[in-house]
mmCIF file of C-alpha atoms in Angstrom:
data_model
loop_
_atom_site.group_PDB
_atom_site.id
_atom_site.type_symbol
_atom_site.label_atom_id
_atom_site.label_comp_id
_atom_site.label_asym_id
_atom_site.label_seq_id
_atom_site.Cartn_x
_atom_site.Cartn_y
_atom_site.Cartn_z
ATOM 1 C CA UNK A 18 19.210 51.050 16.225
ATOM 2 C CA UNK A 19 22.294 52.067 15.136
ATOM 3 C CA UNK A 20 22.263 54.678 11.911
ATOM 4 C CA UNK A 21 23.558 53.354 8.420
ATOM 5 C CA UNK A 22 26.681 55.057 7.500
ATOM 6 C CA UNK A 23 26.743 56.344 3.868
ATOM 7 C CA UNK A 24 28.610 54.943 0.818
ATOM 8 C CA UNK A 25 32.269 55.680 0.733
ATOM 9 C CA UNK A 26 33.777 58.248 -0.855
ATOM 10 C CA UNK A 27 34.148 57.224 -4.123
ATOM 11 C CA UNK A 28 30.285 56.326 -4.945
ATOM 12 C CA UNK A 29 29.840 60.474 -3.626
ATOM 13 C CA UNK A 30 27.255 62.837 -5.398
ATOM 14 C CA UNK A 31 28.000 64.020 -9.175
ATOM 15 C CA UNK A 32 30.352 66.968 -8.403
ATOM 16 C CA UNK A 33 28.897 70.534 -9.081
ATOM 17 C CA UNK A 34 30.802 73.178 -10.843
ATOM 18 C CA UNK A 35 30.971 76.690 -8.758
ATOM 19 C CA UNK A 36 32.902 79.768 -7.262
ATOM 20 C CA UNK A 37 34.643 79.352 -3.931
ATOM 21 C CA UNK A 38 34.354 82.844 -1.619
ATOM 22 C CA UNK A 39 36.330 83.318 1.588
ATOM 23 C CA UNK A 40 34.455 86.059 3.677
ATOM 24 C CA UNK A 41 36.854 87.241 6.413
ATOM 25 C CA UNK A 42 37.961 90.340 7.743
ATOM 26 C CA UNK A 43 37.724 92.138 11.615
ATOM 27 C CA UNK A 44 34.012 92.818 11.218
ATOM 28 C CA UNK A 45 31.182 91.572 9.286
ATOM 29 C CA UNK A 46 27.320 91.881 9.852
ATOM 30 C CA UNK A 47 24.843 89.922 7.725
ATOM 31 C CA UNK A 48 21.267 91.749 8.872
ATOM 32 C CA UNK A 49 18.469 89.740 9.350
ATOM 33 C CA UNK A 50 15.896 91.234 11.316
ATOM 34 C CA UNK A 51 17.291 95.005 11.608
ATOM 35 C CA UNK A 52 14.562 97.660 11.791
ATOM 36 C CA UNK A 53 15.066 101.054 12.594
ATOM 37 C CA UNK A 54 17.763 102.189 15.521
ATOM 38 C CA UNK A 55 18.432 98.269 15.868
ATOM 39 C CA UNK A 56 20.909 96.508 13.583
ATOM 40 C CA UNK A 57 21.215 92.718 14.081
ATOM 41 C CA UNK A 58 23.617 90.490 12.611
ATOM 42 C CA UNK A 59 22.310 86.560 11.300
ATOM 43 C CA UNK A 60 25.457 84.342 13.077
ATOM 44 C CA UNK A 61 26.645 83.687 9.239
ATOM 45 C CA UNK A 62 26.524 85.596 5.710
ATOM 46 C CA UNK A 63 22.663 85.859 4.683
ATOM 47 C CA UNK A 64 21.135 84.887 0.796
ATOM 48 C CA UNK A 65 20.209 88.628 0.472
ATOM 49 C CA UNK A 66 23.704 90.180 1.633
ATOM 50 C CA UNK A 67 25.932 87.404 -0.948
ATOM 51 C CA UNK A 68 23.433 88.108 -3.571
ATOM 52 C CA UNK A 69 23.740 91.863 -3.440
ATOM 53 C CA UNK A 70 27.666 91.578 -2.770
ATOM 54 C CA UNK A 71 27.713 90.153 -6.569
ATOM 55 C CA UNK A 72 25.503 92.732 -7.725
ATOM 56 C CA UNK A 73 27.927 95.044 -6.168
ATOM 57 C CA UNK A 74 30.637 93.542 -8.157
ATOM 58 C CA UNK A 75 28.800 93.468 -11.300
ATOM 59 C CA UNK A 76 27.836 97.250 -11.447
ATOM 60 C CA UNK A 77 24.095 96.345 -10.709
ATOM 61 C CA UNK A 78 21.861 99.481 -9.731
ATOM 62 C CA UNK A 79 19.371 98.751 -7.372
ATOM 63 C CA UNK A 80 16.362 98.741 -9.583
ATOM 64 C CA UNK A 81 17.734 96.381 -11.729
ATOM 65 C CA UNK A 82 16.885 92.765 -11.950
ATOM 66 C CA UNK A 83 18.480 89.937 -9.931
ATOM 67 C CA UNK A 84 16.850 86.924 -11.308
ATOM 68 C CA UNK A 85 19.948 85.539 -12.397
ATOM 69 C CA UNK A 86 21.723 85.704 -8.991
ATOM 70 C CA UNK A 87 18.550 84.491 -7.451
ATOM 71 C CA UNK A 88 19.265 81.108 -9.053
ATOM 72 C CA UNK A 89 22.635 80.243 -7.881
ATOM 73 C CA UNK A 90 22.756 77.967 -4.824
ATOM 74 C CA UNK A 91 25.218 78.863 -1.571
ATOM 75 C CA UNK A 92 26.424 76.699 0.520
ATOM 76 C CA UNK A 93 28.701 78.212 3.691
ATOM 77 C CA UNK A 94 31.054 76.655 5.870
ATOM 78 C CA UNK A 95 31.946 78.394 9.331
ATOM 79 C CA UNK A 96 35.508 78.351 9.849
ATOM 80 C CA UNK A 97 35.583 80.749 12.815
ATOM 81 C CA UNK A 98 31.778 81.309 14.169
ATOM 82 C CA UNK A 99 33.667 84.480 15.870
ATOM 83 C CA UNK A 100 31.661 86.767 18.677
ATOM 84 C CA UNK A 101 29.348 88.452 18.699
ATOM 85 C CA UNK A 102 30.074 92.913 19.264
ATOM 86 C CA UNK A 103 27.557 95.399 19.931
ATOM 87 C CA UNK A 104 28.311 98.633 19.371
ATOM 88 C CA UNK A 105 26.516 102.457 20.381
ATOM 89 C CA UNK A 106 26.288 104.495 17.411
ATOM 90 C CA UNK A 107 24.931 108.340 17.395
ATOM 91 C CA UNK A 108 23.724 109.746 14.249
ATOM 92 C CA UNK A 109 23.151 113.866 14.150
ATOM 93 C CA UNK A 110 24.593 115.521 16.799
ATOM 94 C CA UNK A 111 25.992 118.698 17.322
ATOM 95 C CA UNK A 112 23.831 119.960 13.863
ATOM 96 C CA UNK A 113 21.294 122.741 13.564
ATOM 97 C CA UNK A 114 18.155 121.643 12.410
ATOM 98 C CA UNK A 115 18.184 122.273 8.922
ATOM 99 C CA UNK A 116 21.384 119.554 9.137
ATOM 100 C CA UNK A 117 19.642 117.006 10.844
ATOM 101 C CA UNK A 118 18.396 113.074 10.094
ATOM 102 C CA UNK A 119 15.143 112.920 7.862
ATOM 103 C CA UNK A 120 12.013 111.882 9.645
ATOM 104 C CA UNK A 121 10.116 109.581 8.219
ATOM 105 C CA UNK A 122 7.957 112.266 7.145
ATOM 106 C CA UNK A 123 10.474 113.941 5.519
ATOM 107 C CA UNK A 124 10.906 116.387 8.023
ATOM 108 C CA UNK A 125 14.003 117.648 10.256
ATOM 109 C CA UNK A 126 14.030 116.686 13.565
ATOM 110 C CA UNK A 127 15.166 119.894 16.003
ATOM 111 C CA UNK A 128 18.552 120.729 16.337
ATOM 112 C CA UNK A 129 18.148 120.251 20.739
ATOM 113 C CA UNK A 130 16.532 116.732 19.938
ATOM 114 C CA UNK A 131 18.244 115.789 16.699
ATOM 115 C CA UNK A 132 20.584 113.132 17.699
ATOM 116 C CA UNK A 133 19.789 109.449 17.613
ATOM 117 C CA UNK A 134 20.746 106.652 19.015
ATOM 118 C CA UNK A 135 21.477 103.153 17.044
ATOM 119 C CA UNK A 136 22.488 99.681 18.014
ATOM 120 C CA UNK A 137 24.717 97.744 15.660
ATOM 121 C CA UNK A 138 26.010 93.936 16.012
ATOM 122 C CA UNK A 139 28.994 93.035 14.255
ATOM 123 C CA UNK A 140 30.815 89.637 14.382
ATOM 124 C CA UNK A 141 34.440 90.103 15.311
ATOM 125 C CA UNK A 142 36.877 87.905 13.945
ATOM 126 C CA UNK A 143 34.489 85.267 12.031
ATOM 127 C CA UNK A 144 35.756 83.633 8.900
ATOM 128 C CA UNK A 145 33.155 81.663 6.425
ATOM 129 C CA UNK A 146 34.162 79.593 3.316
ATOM 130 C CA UNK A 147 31.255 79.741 0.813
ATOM 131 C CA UNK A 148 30.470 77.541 -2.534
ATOM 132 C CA UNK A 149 28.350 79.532 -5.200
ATOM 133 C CA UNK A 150 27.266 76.713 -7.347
ATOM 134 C CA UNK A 151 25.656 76.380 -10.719
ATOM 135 C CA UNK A 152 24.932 74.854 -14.024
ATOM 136 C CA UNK A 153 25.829 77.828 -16.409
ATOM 137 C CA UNK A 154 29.396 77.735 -16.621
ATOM 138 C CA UNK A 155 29.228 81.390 -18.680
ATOM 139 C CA UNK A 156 26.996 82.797 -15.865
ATOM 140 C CA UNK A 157 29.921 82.014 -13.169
ATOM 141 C CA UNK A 158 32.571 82.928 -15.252
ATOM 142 C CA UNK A 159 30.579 86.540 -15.619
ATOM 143 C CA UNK A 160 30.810 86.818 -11.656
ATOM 144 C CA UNK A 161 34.119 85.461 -11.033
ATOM 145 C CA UNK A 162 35.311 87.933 -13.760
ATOM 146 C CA UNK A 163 33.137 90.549 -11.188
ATOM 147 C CA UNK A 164 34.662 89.879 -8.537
ATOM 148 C CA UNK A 165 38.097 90.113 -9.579
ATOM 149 C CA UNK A 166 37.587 93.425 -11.107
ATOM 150 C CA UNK A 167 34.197 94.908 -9.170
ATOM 151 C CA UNK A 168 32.478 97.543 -9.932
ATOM 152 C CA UNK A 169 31.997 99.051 -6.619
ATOM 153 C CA UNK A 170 33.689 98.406 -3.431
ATOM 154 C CA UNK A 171 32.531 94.926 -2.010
ATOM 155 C CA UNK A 172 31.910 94.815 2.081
ATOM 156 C CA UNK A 173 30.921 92.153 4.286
ATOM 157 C CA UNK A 174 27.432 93.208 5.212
ATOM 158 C CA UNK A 175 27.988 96.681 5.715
ATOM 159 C CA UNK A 176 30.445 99.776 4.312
ATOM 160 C CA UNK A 177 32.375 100.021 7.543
ATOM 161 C CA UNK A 178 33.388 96.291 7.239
ATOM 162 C CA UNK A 179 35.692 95.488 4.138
ATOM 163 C CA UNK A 180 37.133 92.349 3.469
ATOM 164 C CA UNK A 181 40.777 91.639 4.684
ATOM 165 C CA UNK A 182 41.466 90.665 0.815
ATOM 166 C CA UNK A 183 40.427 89.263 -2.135
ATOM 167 C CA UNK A 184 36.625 87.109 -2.006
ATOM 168 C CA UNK A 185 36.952 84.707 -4.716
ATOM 169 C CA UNK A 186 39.595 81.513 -4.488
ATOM 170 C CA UNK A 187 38.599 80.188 -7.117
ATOM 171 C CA UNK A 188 36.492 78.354 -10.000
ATOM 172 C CA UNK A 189 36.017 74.809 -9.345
ATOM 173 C CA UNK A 190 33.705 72.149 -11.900
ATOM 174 C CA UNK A 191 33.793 69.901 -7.913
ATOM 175 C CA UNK A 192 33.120 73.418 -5.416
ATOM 176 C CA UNK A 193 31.770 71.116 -2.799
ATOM 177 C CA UNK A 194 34.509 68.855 -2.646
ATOM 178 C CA UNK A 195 36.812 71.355 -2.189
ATOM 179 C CA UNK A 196 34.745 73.341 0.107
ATOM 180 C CA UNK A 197 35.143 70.256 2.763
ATOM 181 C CA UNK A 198 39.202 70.324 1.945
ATOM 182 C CA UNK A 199 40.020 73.777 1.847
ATOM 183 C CA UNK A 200 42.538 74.689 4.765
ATOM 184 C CA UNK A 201 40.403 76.110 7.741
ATOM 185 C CA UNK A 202 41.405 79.240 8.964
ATOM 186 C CA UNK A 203 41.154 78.387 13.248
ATOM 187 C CA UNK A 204 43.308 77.537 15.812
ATOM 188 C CA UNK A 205 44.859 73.871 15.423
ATOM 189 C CA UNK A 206 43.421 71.530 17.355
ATOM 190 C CA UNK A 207 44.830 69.906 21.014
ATOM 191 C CA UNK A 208 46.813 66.981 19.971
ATOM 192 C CA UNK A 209 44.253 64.418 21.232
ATOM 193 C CA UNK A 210 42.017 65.762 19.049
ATOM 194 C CA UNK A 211 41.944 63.882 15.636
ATOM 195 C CA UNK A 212 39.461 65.642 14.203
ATOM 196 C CA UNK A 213 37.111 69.079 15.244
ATOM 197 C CA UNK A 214 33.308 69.870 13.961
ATOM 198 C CA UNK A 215 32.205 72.137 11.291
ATOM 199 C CA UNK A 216 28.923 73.303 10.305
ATOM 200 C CA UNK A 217 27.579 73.525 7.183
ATOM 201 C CA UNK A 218 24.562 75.358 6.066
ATOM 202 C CA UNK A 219 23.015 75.641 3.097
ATOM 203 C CA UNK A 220 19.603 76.600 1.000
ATOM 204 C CA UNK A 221 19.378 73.085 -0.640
ATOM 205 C CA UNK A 222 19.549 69.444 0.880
ATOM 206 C CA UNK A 223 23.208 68.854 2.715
ATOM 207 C CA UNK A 224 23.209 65.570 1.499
ATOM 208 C CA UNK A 225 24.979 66.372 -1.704
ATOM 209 C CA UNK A 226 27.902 67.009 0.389
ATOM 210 C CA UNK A 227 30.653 64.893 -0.802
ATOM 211 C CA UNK A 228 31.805 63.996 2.865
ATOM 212 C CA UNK A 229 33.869 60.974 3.479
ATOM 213 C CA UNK A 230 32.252 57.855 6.262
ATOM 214 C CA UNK A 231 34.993 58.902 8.689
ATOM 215 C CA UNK A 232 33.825 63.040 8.917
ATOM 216 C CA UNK A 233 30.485 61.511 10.012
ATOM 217 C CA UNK A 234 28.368 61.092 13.474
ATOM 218 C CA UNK A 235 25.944 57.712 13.032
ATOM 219 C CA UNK A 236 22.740 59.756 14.174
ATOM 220 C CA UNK A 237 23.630 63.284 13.221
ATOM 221 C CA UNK A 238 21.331 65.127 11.448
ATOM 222 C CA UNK A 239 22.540 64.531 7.753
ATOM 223 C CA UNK A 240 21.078 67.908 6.665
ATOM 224 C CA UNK A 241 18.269 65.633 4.429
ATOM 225 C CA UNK A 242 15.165 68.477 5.901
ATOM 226 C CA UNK A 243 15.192 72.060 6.240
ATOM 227 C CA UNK A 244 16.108 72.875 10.574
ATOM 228 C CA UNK A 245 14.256 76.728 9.809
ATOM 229 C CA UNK A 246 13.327 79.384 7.209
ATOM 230 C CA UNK A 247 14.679 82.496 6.815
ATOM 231 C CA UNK A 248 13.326 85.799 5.239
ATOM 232 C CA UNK A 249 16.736 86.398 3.167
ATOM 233 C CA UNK A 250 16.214 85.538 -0.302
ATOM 234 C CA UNK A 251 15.779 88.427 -2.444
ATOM 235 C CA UNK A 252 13.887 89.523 -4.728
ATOM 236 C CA UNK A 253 14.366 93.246 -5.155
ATOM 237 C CA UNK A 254 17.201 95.776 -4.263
ATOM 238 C CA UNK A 255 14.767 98.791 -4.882
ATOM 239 C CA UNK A 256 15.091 101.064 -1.648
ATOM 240 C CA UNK A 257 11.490 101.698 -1.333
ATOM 241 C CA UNK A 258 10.292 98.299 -2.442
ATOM 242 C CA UNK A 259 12.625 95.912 -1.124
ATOM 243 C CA UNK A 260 11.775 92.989 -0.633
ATOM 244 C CA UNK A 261 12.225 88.985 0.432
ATOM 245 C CA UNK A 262 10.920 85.832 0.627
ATOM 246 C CA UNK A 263 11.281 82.998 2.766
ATOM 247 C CA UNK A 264 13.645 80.286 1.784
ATOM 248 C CA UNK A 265 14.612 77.082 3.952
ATOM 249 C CA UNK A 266 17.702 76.553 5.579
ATOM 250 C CA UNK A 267 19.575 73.407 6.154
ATOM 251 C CA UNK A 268 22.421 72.418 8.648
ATOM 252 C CA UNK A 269 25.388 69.379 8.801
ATOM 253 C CA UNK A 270 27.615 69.322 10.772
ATOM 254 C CA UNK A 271 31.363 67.354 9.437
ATOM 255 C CA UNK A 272 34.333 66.317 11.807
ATOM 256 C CA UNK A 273 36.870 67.669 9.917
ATOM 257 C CA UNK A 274 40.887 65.885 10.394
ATOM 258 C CA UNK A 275 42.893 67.962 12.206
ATOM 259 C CA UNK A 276 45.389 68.616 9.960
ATOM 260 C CA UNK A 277 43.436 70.743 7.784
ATOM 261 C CA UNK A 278 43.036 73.704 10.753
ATOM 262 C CA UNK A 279 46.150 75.688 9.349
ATOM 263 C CA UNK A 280 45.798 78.367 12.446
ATOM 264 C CA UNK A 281 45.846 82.082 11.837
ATOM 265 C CA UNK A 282 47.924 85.239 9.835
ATOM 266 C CA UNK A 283 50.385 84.029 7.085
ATOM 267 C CA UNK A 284 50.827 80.205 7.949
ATOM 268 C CA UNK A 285 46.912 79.992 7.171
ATOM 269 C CA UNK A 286 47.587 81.753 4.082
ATOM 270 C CA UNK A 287 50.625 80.093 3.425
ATOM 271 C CA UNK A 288 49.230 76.637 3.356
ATOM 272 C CA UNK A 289 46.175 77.960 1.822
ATOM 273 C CA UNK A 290 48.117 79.312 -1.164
ATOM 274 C CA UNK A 291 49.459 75.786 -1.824
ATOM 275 C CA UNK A 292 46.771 74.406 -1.715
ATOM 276 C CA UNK A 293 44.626 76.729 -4.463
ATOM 277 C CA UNK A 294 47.873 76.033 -6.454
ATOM 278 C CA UNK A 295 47.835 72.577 -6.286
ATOM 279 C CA UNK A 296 44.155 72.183 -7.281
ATOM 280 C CA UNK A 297 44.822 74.719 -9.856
ATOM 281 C CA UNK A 298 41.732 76.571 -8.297
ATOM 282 C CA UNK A 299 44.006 80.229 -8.168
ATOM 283 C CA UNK A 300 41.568 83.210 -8.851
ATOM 284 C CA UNK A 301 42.872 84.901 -12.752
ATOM 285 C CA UNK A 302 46.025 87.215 -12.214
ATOM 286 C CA UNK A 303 45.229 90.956 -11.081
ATOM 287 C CA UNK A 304 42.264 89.266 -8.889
ATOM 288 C CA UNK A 305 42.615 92.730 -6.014
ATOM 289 C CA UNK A 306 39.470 93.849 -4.390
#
């Protein structure tokens, strides 16, 4: 039995006001399970590293309160999935043992046995679109005014993987619309190919996703129930008490035309430029990370 498409375009979900984030740069790493001398990397950005990216930009200590960021809703699109890198890091060597790493006692480690050895995974060349939406329209100016001017240096994931420019396109009162239009920043598609999938992936039902009949697969999962959990919503930054809770996540997946896959370096950015300008959705002048 053959799937009911849904209504058109123009009978689409109320739009929802929100920031629109492009996350992009060499290398990024959004920890999910990391413990210890192994550092994983969740295939897209997490709740817990977004959230604390904004508290970043806001000046937030880490024993401060995040309730407020707790409530906005995120919804990423993966332009570029990009691979996966694992890298061999050493931490200590070559001190005495006065100079070594901390035990978890709070003792030195000898200077002959000092060095450790830690596993990191990054993903290289990964791009990710993301809508921050919410009903306070002060609250999102506040964090769009953040991340224009932050506080503290913003990263993707971790300090050794800075953004390739500014986060924040834009303010938008229709965020998901525009986060299905938005030039993608991937390779064009073969000629043959009319159209290419994306995922989607969000904390609340996918259904609100203004997505014309013809960017849909009769059968597809519509992204109406949660496909997993994850551990990744916060709700402290404190170092010794931090902590998370679980939080469902749900999937879509859109066929998106071809024409909006604007390739890589300064054409993307080129077309992408038009486009913000166009929509008037251009981040406030002096927006420089």
């Amino acid at each position: 039995m053959n799937t009911p498409l849904p209504p058109p375009d123009t009978e689409r979900p109320p739009p929802r006001q929100g920031l629109l984030l492009r996350l992009t740069g060499p290398l990024q790493s959004w920890g999910l399970h990391s413990h210890f001398n192994e550092r994983d990397t969740a295939p897209f950005p997490t709740r817990s590293a977004v959230i604390g990216l904004l508290a970043s930009s806001l000046g937030r200590h880490r024993n401060e309160p995040i309730d407020d960021l707790a409530t906005l809703s995120m919804t990423v699109r993966t332009d570029r999935p990009g691979v996966l890198l694992r890298d061999l890091h050493t931490v200590g060597g070559g001190l005495s043992g006065k100079q070594t790493v901390t035990t978890a006692e709070g003792k030195k480690r000898p200077g002959d046995t000092g060095t450790l050895l830690t596993h990191r995974t990054y993903l290289a060349d990964a791009a990710f679109t993301i809508a921050l939406t919410h009903d306070d329209q002060a609250l999102l100016d506040t964090y769009a005014d953040a991340l224009c001017h932050p506080r503290w240096p913003l990263y993707l994931g971790r300090r050794s993987c800075p953004p390739e420019g500014p986060l924040l396109l834009g303010h938008s009162n229709d965020a998901l619309h525009h986060l299905i239009h938005l030039p993608i920043t991937a390779p064009t598609p073969r000629p043959t190919q009319r159209s290419r999938p994306v995922d989607f992936l969000a904390d609340q039902p996918l259904t609100h996703l203004p997505a014309h009949p013809d960017m849909l697969t009769p059968g597809n999962q519509d992204g109406t129930h949660p496909s997993s959990t994850l551990n990744d919503q916060p709700t402290g930054f404190h170092p010794r008490q931090r902590s998370y809770r679980a939080r469902p996540l749900y999937r879509r997946t859109l066929h998106l035309p071809r024409d909006q896959f604007t390739g890589l370096g300064t054409n993307h950015l080129t077309t992408l430029t038009r486009y913000l300008r166009t929509h008037q959705l251009t981040a406030p002048e002096g927006s420089r990370q």
